[in-house]
Short mmCIF file of C-alpha atoms in Angstrom, two decimals:
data_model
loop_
_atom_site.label_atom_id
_atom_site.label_comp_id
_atom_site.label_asym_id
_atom_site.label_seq_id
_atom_site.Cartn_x
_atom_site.Cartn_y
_atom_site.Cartn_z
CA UNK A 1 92.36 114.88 126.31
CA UNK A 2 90.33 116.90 123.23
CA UNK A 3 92.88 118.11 120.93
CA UNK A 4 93.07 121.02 120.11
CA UNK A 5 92.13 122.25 116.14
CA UNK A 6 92.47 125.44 114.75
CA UNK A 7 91.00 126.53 111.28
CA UNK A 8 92.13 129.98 109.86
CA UNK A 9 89.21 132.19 108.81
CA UNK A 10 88.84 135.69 106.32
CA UNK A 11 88.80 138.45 107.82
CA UNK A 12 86.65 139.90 105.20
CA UNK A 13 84.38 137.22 104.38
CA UNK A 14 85.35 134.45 107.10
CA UNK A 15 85.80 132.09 104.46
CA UNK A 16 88.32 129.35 105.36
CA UNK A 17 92.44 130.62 104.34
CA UNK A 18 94.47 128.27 101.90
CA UNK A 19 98.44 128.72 102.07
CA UNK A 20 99.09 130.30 98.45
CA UNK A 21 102.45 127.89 97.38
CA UNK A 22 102.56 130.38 94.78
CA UNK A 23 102.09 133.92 96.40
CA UNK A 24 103.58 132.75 100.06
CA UNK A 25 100.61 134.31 101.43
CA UNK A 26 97.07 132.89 102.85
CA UNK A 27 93.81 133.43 100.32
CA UNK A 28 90.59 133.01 100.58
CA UNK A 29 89.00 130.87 97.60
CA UNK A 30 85.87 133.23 98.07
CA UNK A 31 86.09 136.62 97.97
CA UNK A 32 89.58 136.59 96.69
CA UNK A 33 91.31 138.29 99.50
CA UNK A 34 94.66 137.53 100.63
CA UNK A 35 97.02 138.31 103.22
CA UNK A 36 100.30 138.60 104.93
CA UNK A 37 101.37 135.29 107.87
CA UNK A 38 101.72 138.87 110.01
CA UNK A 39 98.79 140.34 108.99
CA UNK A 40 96.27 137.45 110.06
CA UNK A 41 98.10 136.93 113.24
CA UNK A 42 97.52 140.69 114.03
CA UNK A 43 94.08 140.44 112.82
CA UNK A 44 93.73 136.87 115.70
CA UNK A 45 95.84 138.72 118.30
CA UNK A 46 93.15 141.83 117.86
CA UNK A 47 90.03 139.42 117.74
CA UNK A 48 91.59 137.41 121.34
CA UNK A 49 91.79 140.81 123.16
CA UNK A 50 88.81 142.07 122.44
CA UNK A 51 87.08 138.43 123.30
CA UNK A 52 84.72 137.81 126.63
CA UNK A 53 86.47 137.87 129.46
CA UNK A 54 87.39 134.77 131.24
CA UNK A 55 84.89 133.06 133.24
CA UNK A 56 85.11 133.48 137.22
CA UNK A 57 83.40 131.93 140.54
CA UNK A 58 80.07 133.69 141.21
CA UNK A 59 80.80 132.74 144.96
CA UNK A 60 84.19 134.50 145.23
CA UNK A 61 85.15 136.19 141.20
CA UNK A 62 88.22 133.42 141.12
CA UNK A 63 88.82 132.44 137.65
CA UNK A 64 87.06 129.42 136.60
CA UNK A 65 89.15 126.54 134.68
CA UNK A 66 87.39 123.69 132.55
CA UNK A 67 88.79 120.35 131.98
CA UNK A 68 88.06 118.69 128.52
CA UNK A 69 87.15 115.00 128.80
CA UNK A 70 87.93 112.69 126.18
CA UNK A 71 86.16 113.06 122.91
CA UNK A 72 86.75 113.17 119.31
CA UNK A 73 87.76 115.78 117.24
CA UNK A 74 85.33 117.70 115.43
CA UNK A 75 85.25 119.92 112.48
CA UNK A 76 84.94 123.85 114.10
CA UNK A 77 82.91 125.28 110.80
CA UNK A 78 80.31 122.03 110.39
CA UNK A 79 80.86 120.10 113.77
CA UNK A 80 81.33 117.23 111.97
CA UNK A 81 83.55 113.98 113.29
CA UNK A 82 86.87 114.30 111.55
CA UNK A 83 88.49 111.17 110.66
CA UNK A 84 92.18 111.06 111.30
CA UNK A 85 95.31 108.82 111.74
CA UNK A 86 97.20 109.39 114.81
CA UNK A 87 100.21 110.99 113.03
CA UNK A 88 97.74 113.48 111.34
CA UNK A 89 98.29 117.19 112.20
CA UNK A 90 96.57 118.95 109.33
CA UNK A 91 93.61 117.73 107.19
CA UNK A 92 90.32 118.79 105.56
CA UNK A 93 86.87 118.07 107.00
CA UNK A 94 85.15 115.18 104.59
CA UNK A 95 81.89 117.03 104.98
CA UNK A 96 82.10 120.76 104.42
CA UNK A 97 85.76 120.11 103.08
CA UNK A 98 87.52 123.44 104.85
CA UNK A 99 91.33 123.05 105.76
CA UNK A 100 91.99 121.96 109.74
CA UNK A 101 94.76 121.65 111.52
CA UNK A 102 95.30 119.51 114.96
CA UNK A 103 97.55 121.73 116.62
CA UNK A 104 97.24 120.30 119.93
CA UNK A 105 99.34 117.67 117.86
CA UNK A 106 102.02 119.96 117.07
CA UNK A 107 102.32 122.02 120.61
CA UNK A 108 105.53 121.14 122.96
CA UNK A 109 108.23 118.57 121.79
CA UNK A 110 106.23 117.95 118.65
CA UNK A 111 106.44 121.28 117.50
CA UNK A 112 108.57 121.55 114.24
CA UNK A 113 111.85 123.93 113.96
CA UNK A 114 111.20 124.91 110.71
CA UNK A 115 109.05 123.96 107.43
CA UNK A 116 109.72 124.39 103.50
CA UNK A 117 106.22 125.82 102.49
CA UNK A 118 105.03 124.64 99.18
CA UNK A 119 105.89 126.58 96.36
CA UNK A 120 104.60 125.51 93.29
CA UNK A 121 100.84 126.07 92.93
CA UNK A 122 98.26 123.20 92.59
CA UNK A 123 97.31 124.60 89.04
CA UNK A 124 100.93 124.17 87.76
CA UNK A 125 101.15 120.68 89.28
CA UNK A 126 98.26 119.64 87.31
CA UNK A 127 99.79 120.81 84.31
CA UNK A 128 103.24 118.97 84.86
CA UNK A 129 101.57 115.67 86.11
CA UNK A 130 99.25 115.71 82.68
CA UNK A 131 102.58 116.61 80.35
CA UNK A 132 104.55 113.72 82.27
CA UNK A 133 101.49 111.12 81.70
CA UNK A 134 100.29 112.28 78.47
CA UNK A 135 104.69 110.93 77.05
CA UNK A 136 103.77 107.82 79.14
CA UNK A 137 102.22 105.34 76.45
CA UNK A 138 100.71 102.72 78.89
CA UNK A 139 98.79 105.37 81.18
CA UNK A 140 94.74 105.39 80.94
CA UNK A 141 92.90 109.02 80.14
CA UNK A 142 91.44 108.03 83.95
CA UNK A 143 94.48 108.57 85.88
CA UNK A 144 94.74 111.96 84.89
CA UNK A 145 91.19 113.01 84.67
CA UNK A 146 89.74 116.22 85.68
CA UNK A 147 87.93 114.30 89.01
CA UNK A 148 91.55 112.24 90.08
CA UNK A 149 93.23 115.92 89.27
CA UNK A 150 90.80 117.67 91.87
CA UNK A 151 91.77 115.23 94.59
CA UNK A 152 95.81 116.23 94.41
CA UNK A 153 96.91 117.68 97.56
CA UNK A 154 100.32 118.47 98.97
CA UNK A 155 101.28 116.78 101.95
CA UNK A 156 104.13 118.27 104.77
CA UNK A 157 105.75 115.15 106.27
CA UNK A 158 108.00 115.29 108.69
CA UNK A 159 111.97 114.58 108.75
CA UNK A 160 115.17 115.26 110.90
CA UNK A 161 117.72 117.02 109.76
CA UNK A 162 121.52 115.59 111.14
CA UNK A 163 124.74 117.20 111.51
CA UNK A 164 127.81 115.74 112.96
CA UNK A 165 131.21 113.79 112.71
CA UNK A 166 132.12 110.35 112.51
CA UNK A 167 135.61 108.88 113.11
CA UNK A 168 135.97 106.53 109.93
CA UNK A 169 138.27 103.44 109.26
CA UNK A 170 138.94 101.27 106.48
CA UNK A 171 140.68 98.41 105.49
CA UNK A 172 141.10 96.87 102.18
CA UNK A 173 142.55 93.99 99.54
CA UNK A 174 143.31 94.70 95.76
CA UNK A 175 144.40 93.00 93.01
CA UNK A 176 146.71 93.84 90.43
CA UNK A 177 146.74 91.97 86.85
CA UNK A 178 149.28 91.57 84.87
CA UNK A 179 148.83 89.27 81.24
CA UNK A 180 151.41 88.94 78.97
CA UNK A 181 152.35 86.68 75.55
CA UNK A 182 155.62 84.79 74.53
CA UNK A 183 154.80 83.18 71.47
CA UNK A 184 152.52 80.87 72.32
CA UNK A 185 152.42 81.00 76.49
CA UNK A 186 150.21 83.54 78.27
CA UNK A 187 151.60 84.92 81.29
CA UNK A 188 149.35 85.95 84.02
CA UNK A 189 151.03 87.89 87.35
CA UNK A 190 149.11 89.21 90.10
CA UNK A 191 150.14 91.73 92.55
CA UNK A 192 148.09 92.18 96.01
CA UNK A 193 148.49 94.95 97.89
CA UNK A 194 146.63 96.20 101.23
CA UNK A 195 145.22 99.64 101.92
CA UNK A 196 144.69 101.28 105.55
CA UNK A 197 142.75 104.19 105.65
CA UNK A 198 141.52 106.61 108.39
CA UNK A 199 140.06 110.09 108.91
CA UNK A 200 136.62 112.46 110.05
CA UNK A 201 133.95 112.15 108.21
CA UNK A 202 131.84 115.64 108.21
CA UNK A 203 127.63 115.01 107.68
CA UNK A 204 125.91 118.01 107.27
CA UNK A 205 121.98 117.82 106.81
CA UNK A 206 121.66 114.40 106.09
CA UNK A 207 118.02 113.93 105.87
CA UNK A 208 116.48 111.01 107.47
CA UNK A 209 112.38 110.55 107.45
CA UNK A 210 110.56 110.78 110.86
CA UNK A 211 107.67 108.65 110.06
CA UNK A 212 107.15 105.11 110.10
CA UNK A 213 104.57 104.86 107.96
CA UNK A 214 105.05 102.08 104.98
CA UNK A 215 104.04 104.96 102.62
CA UNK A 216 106.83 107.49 103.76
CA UNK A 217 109.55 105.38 102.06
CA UNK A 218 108.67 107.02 98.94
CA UNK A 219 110.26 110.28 100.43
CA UNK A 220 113.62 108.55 99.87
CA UNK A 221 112.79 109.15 95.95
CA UNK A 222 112.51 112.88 96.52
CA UNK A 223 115.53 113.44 99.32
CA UNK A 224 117.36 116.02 100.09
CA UNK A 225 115.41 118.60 99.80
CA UNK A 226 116.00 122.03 98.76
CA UNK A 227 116.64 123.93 101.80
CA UNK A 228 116.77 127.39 100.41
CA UNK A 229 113.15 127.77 100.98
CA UNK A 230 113.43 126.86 104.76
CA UNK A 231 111.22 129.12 107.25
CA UNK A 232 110.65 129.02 110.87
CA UNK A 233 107.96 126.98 111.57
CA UNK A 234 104.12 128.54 111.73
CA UNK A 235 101.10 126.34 111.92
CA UNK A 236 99.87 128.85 108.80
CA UNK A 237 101.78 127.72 105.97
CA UNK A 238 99.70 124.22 106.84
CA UNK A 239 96.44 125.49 106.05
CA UNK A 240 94.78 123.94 103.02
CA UNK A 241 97.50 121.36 102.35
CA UNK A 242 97.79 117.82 104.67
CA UNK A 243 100.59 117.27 107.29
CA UNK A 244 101.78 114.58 109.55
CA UNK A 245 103.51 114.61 113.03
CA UNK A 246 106.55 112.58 113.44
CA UNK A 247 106.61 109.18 115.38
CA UNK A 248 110.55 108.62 114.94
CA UNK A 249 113.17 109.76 117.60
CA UNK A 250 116.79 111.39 117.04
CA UNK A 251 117.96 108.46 119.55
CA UNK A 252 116.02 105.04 117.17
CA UNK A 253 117.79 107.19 113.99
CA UNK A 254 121.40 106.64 115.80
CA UNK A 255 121.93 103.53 114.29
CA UNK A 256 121.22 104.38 110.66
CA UNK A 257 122.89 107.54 110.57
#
């Protein structure tokens, strides 16, 4: 089946819309513009109503229903063939190099709960990454150089979020030491004693990655993260940045939570 893309255009200029991490709010890189989540879904609910009606049966007026056939995804602003992992839900097209997003890979059971939208703008990054490499004595002028800078982009990956109890037991051997002198005799006495322990252990929000990628284990250097910023999940706050669909179950995570 086609998947289905969507790519979030200007009202006023219908330049592509980046997610501001800074301002919260969708701009366009063009004419400057920018806008409330709400106010570009009311401007996409207007444009859908007033769009042609649906097609119908010349024979007898029924509505007519099309059936996509298999076929790769393609840019909507150039046409062009996007090139994508199967995890990928949001990207930007290597040709004309506007923000997409695969939503047909985030509809049903693969749609998220919530997302932490980014909130620190590309322009500060920059200047952090550059401060952090410029104390790092080993680092060439190349890493950091206006061309690698250009090609930073945030990525949204995907993780599950776990709450529960867990009946816990434990069972344990210590020592006790005990040196002493008496002129010239050391002493040595050793006490052992054993512990039993039991009780409920409380999780809550234990994050656990839901991507297998080889790659994603680097999230475990940046976990937990700050959920203060979380928001209900809109397709939106993807635009401009890179995302991935999970791959990992709650039921494969049982065992390592």
């Amino acid at each position: 089946m086609a998947t289905a893309i969507n790519t979030y255009q200007c009202p006023a200029c219908t330049g592509p819309l980046h997610f501001g991490a800074g301002s919260g709010k969708l701009e366009c890189e063009y004419c400057g513009s920018s806008y409330e989540i709400a106010e570009v879904e009311a401007f996409y609910a207007k444009e859908a109503a007033a769009a042609a009606p649906k097609p119908t049966c010349p024979a007898c007026n029924a509505e007519v229903f099309f059936q996509p056939g298999d076929k790769e995804a393609t840019c909507p602003s150039c046409g062009a063939e996007l090139v994508t992992d199967a995890t990928t839900a949001a990207t930007f097209c290597f040709y004309c190099h506007n923000p997409v997003i695969m939503s047909g890979r985030l509809d049903g059971e693969y749609t998220p709960d919530s997302v932490i939208p980014f909130a620190i703008p590309k322009e500060k990054v920059k200047e952090q990454l550059i401060a952090w490499c410029r104390k790092k004595k080993y680092i060439g002028e190349g890493f950091f150089s206006e061309m690698q800078l250009e090609k930073l982009t945030g990525v949204y990956f995907p993780f599950w979020l776990v709450d529960g109890s867990v009946r816990a037991t434990l069972a344990a051997r210590s020592n006790s030491l005990r040196v002493w002198r008496i002129g010239d005799i050391e002493y040595t006495e050793t006490t052992q004693y054993a512990h039993l322990r039991a009780g409920e252990v409380s999780i809550n929000e234990l994050t656990l990655g839901a991507l297998s990628r080889e790659d994603a284990e680097l999230l475990n250097g940046v976990y937990p993260y700050d959920l203060s910023g979380v928001k209900k999940f809109d397709m939106k706050y993807l635009s401009g940045f890179m995302a991935e669909k999970r791959d990992i179950e709650q039921d494969s995570l049982k065992p390592k939570v």
